JSON list of C-alpha atoms in Angstrom, two decimals:
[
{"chain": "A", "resi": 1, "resn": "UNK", "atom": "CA", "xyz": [1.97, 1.86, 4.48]},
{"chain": "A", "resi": 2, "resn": "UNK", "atom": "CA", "xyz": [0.32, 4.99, 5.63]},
{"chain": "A", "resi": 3, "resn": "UNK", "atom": "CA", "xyz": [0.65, 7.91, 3.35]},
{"chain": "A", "resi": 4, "resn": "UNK", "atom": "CA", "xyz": [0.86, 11.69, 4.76]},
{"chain": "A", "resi": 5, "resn": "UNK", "atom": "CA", "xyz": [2.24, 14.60, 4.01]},
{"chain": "A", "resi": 6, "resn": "UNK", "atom": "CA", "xyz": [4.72, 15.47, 6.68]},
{"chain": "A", "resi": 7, "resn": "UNK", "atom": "CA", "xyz": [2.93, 18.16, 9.63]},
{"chain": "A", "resi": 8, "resn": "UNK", "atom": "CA", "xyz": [0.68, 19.10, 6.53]},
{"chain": "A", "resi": 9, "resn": "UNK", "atom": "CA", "xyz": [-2.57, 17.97, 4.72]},
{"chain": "A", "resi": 10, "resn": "UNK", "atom": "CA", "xyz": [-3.21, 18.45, 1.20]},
{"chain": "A", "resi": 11, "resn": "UNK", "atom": "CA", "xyz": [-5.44, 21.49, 0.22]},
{"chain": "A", "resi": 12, "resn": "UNK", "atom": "CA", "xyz": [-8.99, 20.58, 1.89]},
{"chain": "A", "resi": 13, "resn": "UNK", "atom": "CA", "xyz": [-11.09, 22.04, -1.65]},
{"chain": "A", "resi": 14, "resn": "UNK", "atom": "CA", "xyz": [-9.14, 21.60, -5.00]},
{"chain": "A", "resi": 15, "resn": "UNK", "atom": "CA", "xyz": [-10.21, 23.11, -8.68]},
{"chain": "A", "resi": 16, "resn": "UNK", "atom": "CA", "xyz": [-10.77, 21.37, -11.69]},
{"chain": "A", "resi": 17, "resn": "UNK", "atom": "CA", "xyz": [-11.89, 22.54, -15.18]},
{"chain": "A", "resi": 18, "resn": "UNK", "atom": "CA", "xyz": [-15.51, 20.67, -14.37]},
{"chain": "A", "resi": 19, "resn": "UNK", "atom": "CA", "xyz": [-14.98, 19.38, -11.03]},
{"chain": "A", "resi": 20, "resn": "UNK", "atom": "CA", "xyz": [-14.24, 20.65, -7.11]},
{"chain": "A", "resi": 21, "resn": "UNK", "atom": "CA", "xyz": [-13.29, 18.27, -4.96]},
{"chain": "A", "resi": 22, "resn": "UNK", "atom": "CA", "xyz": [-14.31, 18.92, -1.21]},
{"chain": "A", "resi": 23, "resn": "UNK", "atom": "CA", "xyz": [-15.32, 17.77, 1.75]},
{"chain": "A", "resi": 24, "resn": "UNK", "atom": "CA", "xyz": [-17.94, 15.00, 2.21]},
{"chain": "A", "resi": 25, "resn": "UNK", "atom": "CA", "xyz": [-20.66, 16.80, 4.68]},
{"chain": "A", "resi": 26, "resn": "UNK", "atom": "CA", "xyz": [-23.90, 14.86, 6.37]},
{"chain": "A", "resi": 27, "resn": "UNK", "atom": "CA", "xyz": [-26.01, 16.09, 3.29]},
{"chain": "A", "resi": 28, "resn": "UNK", "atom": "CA", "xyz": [-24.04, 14.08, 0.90]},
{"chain": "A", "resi": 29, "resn": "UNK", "atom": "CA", "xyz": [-25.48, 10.62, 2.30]},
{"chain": "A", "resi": 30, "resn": "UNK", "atom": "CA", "xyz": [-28.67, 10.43, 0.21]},
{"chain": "A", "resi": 31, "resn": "UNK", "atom": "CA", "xyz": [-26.44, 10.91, -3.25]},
{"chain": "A", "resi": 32, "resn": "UNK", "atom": "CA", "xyz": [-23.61, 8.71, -1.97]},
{"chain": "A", "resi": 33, "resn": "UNK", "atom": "CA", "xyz": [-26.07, 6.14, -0.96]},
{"chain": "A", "resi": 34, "resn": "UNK", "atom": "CA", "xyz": [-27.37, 6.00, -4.38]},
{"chain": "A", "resi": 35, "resn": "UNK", "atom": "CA", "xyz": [-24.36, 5.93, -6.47]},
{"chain": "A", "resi": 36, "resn": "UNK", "atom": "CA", "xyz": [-23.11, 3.14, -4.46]},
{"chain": "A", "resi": 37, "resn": "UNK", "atom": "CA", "xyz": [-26.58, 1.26, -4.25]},
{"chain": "A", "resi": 38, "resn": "UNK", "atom": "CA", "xyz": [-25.09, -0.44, -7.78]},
{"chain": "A", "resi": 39, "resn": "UNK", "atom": "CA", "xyz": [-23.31, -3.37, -7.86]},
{"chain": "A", "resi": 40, "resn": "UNK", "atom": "CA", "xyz": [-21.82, -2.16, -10.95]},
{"chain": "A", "resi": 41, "resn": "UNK", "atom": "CA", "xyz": [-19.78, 0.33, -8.69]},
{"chain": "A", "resi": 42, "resn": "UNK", "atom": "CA", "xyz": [-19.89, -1.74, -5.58]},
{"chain": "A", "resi": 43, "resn": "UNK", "atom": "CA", "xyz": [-17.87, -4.95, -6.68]},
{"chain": "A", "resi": 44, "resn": "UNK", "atom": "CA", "xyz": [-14.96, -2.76, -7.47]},
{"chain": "A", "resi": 45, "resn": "UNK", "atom": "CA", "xyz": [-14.60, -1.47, -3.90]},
{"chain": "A", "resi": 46, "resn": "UNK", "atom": "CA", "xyz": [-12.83, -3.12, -0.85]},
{"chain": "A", "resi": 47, "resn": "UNK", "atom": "CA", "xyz": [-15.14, -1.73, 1.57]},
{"chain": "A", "resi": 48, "resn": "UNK", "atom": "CA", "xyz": [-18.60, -1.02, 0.21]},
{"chain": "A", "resi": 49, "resn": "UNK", "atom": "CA", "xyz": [-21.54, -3.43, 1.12]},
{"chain": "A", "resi": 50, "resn": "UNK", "atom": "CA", "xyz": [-23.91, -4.51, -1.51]},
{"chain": "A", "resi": 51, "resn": "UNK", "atom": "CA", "xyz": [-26.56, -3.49, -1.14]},
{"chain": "A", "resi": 52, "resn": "UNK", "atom": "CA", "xyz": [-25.68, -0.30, 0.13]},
{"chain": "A", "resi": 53, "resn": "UNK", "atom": "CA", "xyz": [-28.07, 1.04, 2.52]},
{"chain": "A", "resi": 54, "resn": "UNK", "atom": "CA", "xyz": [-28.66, 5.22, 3.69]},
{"chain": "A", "resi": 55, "resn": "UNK", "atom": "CA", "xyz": [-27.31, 3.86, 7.04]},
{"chain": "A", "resi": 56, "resn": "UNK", "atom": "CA", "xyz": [-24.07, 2.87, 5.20]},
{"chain": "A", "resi": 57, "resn": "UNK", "atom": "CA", "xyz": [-24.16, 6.54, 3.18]},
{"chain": "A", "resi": 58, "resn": "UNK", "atom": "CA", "xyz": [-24.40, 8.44, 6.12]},
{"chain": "A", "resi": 59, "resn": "UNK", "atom": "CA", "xyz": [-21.15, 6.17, 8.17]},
{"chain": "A", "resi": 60, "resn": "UNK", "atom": "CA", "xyz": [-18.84, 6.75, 4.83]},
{"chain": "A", "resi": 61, "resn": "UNK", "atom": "CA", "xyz": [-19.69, 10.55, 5.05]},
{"chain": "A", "resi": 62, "resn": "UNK", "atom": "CA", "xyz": [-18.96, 10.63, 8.63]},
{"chain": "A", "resi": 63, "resn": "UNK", "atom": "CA", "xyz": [-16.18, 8.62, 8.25]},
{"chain": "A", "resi": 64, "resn": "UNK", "atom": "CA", "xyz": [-14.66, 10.91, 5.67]},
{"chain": "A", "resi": 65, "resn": "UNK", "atom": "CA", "xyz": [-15.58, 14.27, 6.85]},
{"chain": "A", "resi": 66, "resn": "UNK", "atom": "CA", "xyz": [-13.27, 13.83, 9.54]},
{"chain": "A", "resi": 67, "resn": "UNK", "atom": "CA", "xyz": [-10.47, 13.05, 6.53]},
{"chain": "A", "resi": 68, "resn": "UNK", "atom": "CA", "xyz": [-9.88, 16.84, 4.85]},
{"chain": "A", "resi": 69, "resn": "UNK", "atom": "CA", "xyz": [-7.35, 17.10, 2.52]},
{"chain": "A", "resi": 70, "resn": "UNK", "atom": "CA", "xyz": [-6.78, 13.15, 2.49]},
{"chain": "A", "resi": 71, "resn": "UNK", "atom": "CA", "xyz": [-10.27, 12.18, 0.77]},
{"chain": "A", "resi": 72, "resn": "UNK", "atom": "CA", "xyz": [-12.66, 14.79, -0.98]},
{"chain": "A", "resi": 73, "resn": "UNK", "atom": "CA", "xyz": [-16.29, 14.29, -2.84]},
{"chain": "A", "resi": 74, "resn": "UNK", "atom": "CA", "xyz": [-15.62, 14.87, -6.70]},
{"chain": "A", "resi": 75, "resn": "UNK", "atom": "CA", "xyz": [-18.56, 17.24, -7.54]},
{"chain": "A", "resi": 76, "resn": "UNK", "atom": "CA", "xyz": [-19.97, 18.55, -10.31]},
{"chain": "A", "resi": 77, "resn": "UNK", "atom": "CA", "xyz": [-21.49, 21.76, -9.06]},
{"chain": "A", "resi": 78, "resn": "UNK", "atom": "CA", "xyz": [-23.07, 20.43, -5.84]},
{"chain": "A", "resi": 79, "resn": "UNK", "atom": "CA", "xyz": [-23.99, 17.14, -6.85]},
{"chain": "A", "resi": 80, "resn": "UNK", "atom": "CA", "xyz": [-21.70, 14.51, -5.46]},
{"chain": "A", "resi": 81, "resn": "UNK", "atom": "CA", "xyz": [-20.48, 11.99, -8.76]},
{"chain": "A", "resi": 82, "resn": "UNK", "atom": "CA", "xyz": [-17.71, 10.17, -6.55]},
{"chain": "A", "resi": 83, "resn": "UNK", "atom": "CA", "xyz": [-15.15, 10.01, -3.86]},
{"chain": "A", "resi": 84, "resn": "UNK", "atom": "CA", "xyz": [-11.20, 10.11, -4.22]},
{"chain": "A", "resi": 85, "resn": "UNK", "atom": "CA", "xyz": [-8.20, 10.16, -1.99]},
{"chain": "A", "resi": 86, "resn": "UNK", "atom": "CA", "xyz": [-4.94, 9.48, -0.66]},
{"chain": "A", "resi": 87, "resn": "UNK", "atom": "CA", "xyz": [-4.79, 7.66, 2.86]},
{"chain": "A", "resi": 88, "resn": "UNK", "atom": "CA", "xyz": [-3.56, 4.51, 2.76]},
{"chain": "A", "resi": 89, "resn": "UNK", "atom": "CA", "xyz": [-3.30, 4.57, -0.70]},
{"chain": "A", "resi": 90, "resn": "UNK", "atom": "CA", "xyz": [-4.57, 6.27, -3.32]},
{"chain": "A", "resi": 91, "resn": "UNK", "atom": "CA", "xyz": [-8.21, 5.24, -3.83]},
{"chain": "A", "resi": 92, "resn": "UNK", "atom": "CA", "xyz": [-11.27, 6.13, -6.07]},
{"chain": "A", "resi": 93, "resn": "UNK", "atom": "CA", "xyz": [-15.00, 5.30, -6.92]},
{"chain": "A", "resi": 94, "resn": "UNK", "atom": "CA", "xyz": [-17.25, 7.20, -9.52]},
{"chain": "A", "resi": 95, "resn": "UNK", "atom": "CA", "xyz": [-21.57, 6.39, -10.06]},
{"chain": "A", "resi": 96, "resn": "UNK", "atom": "CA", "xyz": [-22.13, 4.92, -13.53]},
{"chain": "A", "resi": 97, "resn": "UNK", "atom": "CA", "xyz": [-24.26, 7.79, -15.11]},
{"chain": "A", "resi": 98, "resn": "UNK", "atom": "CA", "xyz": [-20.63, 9.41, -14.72]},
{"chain": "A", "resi": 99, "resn": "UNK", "atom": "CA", "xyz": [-18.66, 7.30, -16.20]},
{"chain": "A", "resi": 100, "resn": "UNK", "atom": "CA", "xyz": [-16.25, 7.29, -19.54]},
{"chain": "A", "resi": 101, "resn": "UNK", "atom": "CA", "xyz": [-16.41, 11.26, -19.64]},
{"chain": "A", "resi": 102, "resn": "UNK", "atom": "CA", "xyz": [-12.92, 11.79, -18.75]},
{"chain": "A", "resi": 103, "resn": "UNK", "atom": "CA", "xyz": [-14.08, 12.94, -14.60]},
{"chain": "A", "resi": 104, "resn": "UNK", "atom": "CA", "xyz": [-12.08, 10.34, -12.65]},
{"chain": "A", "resi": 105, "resn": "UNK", "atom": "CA", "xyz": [-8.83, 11.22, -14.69]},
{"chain": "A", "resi": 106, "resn": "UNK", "atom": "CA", "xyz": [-9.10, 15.30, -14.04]},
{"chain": "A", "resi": 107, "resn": "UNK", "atom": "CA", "xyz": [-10.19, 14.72, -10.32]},
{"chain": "A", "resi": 108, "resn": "UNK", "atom": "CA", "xyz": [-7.24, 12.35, -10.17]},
{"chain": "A", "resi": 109, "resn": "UNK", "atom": "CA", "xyz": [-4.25, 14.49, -11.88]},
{"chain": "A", "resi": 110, "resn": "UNK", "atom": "CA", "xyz": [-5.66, 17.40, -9.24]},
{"chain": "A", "resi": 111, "resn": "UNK", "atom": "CA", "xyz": [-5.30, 15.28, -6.62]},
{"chain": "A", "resi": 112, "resn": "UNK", "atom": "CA", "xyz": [-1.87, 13.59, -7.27]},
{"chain": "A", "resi": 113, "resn": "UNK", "atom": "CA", "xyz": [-0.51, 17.04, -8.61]},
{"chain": "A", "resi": 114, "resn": "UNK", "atom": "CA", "xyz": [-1.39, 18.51, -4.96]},
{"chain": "A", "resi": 115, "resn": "UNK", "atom": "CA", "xyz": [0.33, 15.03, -3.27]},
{"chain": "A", "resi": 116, "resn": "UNK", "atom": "CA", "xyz": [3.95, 15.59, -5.96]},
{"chain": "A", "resi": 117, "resn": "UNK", "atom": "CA", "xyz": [3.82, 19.45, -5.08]},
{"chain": "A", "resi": 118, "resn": "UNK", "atom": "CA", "xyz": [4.28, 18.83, -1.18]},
{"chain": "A", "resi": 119, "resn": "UNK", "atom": "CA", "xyz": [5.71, 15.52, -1.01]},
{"chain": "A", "resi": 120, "resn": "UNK", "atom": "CA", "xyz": [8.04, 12.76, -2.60]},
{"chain": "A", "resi": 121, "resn": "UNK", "atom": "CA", "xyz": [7.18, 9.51, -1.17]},
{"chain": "A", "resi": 122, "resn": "UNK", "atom": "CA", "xyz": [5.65, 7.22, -3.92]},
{"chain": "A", "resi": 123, "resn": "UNK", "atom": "CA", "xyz": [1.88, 6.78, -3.53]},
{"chain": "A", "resi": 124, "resn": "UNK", "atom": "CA", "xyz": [0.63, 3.24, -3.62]},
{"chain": "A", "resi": 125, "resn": "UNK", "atom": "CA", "xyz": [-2.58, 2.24, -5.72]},
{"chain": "A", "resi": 126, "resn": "UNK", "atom": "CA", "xyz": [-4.15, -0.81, -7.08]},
{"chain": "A", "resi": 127, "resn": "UNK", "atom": "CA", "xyz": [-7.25, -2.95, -8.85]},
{"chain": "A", "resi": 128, "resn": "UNK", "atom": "CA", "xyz": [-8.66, -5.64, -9.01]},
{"chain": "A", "resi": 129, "resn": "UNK", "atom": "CA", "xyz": [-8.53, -7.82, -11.72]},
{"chain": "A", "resi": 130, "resn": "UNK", "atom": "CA", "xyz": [-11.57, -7.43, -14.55]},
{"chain": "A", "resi": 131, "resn": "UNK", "atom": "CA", "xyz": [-11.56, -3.74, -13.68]},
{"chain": "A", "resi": 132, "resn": "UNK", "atom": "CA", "xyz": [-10.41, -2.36, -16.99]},
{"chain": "A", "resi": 133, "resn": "UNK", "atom": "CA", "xyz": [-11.33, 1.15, -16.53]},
{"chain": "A", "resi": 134, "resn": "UNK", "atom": "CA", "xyz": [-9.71, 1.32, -13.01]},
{"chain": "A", "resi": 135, "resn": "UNK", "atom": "CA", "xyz": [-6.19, -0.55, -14.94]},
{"chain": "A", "resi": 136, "resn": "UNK", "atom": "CA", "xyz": [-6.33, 1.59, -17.63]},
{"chain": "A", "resi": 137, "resn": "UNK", "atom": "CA", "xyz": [-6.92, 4.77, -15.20]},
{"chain": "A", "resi": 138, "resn": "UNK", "atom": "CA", "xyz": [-3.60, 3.92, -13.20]},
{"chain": "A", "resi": 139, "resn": "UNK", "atom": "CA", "xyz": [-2.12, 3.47, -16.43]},
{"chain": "A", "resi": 140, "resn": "UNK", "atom": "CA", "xyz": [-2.76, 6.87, -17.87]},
{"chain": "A", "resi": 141, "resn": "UNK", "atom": "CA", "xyz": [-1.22, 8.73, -14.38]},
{"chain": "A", "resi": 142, "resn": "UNK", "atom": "CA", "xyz": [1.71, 7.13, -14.94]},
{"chain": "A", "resi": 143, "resn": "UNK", "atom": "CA", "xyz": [1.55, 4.01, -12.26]},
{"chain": "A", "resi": 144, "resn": "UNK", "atom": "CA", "xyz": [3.44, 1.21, -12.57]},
{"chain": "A", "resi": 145, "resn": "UNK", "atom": "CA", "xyz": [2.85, -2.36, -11.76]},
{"chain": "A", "resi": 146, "resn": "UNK", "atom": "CA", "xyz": [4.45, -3.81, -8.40]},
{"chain": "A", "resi": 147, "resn": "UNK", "atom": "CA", "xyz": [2.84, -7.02, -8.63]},
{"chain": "A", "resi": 148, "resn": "UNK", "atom": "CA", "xyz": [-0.23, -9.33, -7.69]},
{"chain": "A", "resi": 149, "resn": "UNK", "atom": "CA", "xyz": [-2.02, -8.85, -5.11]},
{"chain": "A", "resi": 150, "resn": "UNK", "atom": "CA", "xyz": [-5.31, -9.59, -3.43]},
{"chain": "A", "resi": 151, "resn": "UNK", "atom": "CA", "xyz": [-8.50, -7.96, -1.95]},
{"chain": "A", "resi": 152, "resn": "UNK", "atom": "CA", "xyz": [-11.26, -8.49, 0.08]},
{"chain": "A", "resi": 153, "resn": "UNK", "atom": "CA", "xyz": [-14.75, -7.20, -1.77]},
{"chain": "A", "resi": 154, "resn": "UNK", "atom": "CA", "xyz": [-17.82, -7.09, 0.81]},
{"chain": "A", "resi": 155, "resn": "UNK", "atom": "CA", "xyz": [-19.94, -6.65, -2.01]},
{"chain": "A", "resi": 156, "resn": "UNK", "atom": "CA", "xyz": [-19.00, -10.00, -3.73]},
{"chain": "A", "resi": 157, "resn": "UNK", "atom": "CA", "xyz": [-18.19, -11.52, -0.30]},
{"chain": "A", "resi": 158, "resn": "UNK", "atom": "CA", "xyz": [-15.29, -13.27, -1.53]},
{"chain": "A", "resi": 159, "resn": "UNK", "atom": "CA", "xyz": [-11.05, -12.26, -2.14]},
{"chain": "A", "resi": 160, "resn": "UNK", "atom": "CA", "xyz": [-10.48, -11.19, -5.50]},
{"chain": "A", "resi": 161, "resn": "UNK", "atom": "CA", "xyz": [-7.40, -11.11, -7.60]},
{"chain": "A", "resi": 162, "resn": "UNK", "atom": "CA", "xyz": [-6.04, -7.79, -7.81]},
{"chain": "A", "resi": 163, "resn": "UNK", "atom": "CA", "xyz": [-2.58, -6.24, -9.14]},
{"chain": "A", "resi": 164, "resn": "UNK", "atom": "CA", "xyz": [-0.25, -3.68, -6.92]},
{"chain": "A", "resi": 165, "resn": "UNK", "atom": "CA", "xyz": [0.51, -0.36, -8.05]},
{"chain": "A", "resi": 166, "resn": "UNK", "atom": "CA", "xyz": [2.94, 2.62, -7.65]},
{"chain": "A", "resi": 167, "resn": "UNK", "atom": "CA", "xyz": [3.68, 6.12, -8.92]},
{"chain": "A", "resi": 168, "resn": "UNK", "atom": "CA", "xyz": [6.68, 8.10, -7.91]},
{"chain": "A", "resi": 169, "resn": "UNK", "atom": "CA", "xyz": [7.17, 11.62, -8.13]},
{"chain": "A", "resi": 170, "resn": "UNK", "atom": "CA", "xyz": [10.00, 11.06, -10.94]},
{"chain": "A", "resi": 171, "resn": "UNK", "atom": "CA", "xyz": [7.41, 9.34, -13.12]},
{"chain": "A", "resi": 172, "resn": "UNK", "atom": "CA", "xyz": [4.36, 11.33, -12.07]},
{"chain": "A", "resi": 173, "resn": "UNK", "atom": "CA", "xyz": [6.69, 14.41, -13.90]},
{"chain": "A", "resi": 174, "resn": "UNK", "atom": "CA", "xyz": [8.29, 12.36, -16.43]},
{"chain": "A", "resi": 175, "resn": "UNK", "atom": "CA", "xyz": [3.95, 12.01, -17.41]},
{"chain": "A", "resi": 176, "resn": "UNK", "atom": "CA", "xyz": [2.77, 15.00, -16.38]},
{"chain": "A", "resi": 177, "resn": "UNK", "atom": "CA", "xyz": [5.32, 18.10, -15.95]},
{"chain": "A", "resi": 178, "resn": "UNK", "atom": "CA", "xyz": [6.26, 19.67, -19.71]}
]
């Protein structure tokens, strides 16, 4: 299912109490090349190639400049930490030096707050199985579980086990809205 916000994108820069979330542009490739240069990150993803070469940095920065306001770099001043996004569903990736300091969650409430505030249609999410932090992430927002599912992960080469998930606007406020 494609996801969009009817004759409207979402805001192309968005403000969090650490983070902005932007734009990707061509300078990003060296830091985005790095970050995803780890099969620690890598194995999680559908799409990312292990290893992950500055040829493959520089196509996903292309790819999603030309995506504002449907996938932004999470950024911690100017340094790119990660990538988020609604387009076909609602998708995510963080480096490991950033991980378990609470990033991933602000960047995502930002991002789904923007999707609730100018639509209703439920946003569609997933992970594969073994990736606690991603589970327990979806968990937190307020998704729900749809059911199994499976994915495709270039890095490992192989279909992985993976669960289905969804978060309407009703439970995104009955979460998030006081």
């Amino acid at each position: 299912m494609d996801l969009h916000v009817e004759n409207e994108q979402l805001a192309t820069d968005l403000h969090c109490a650490r983070l902005h979330l932007r734009p990707f542009v061509a300078t990003d490739a060296g830091q985005v090349t790095v970050l995803l240069n780890n099969i620690a990150v890598s194995r999680w993803l559908t799409k990312a190639p292990y290893p992950f070469t500055a040829l493959d940095g520089q196509d996903l920065v292309a790819r999603t400049a030309q995506m504002p306001g449907c996938v932004w770099a999470i950024t911690i001043d100017t340094l790119v930490i990660g990538l988020i996004g609604i387009h076909r569903e609602f998708g995510y990736w963080l480096g490991q030096p950033y991980w378990g300091k609470g990033y991933l969650t602000e960047a995502a409430n930002a991002v789904l707050a923007a999707w609730f505030r100018q639509a209703d249609q439920p946003v569609m999410s997933g992970y594969m199985v073994g990736n606690d932090a991603s589970k327990a992430l979806q968990a937190r927002l307020g998704f729900r579980d749809v059911g199994p599912t499976s994915y495709h992960s270039v890095a490992r080469n192989s279909h992985v086990p993976g669960r289905r998930m969804s978060l309407t606007q009703a439970q995104w406020t009955e979460r998030h809205v006081k």
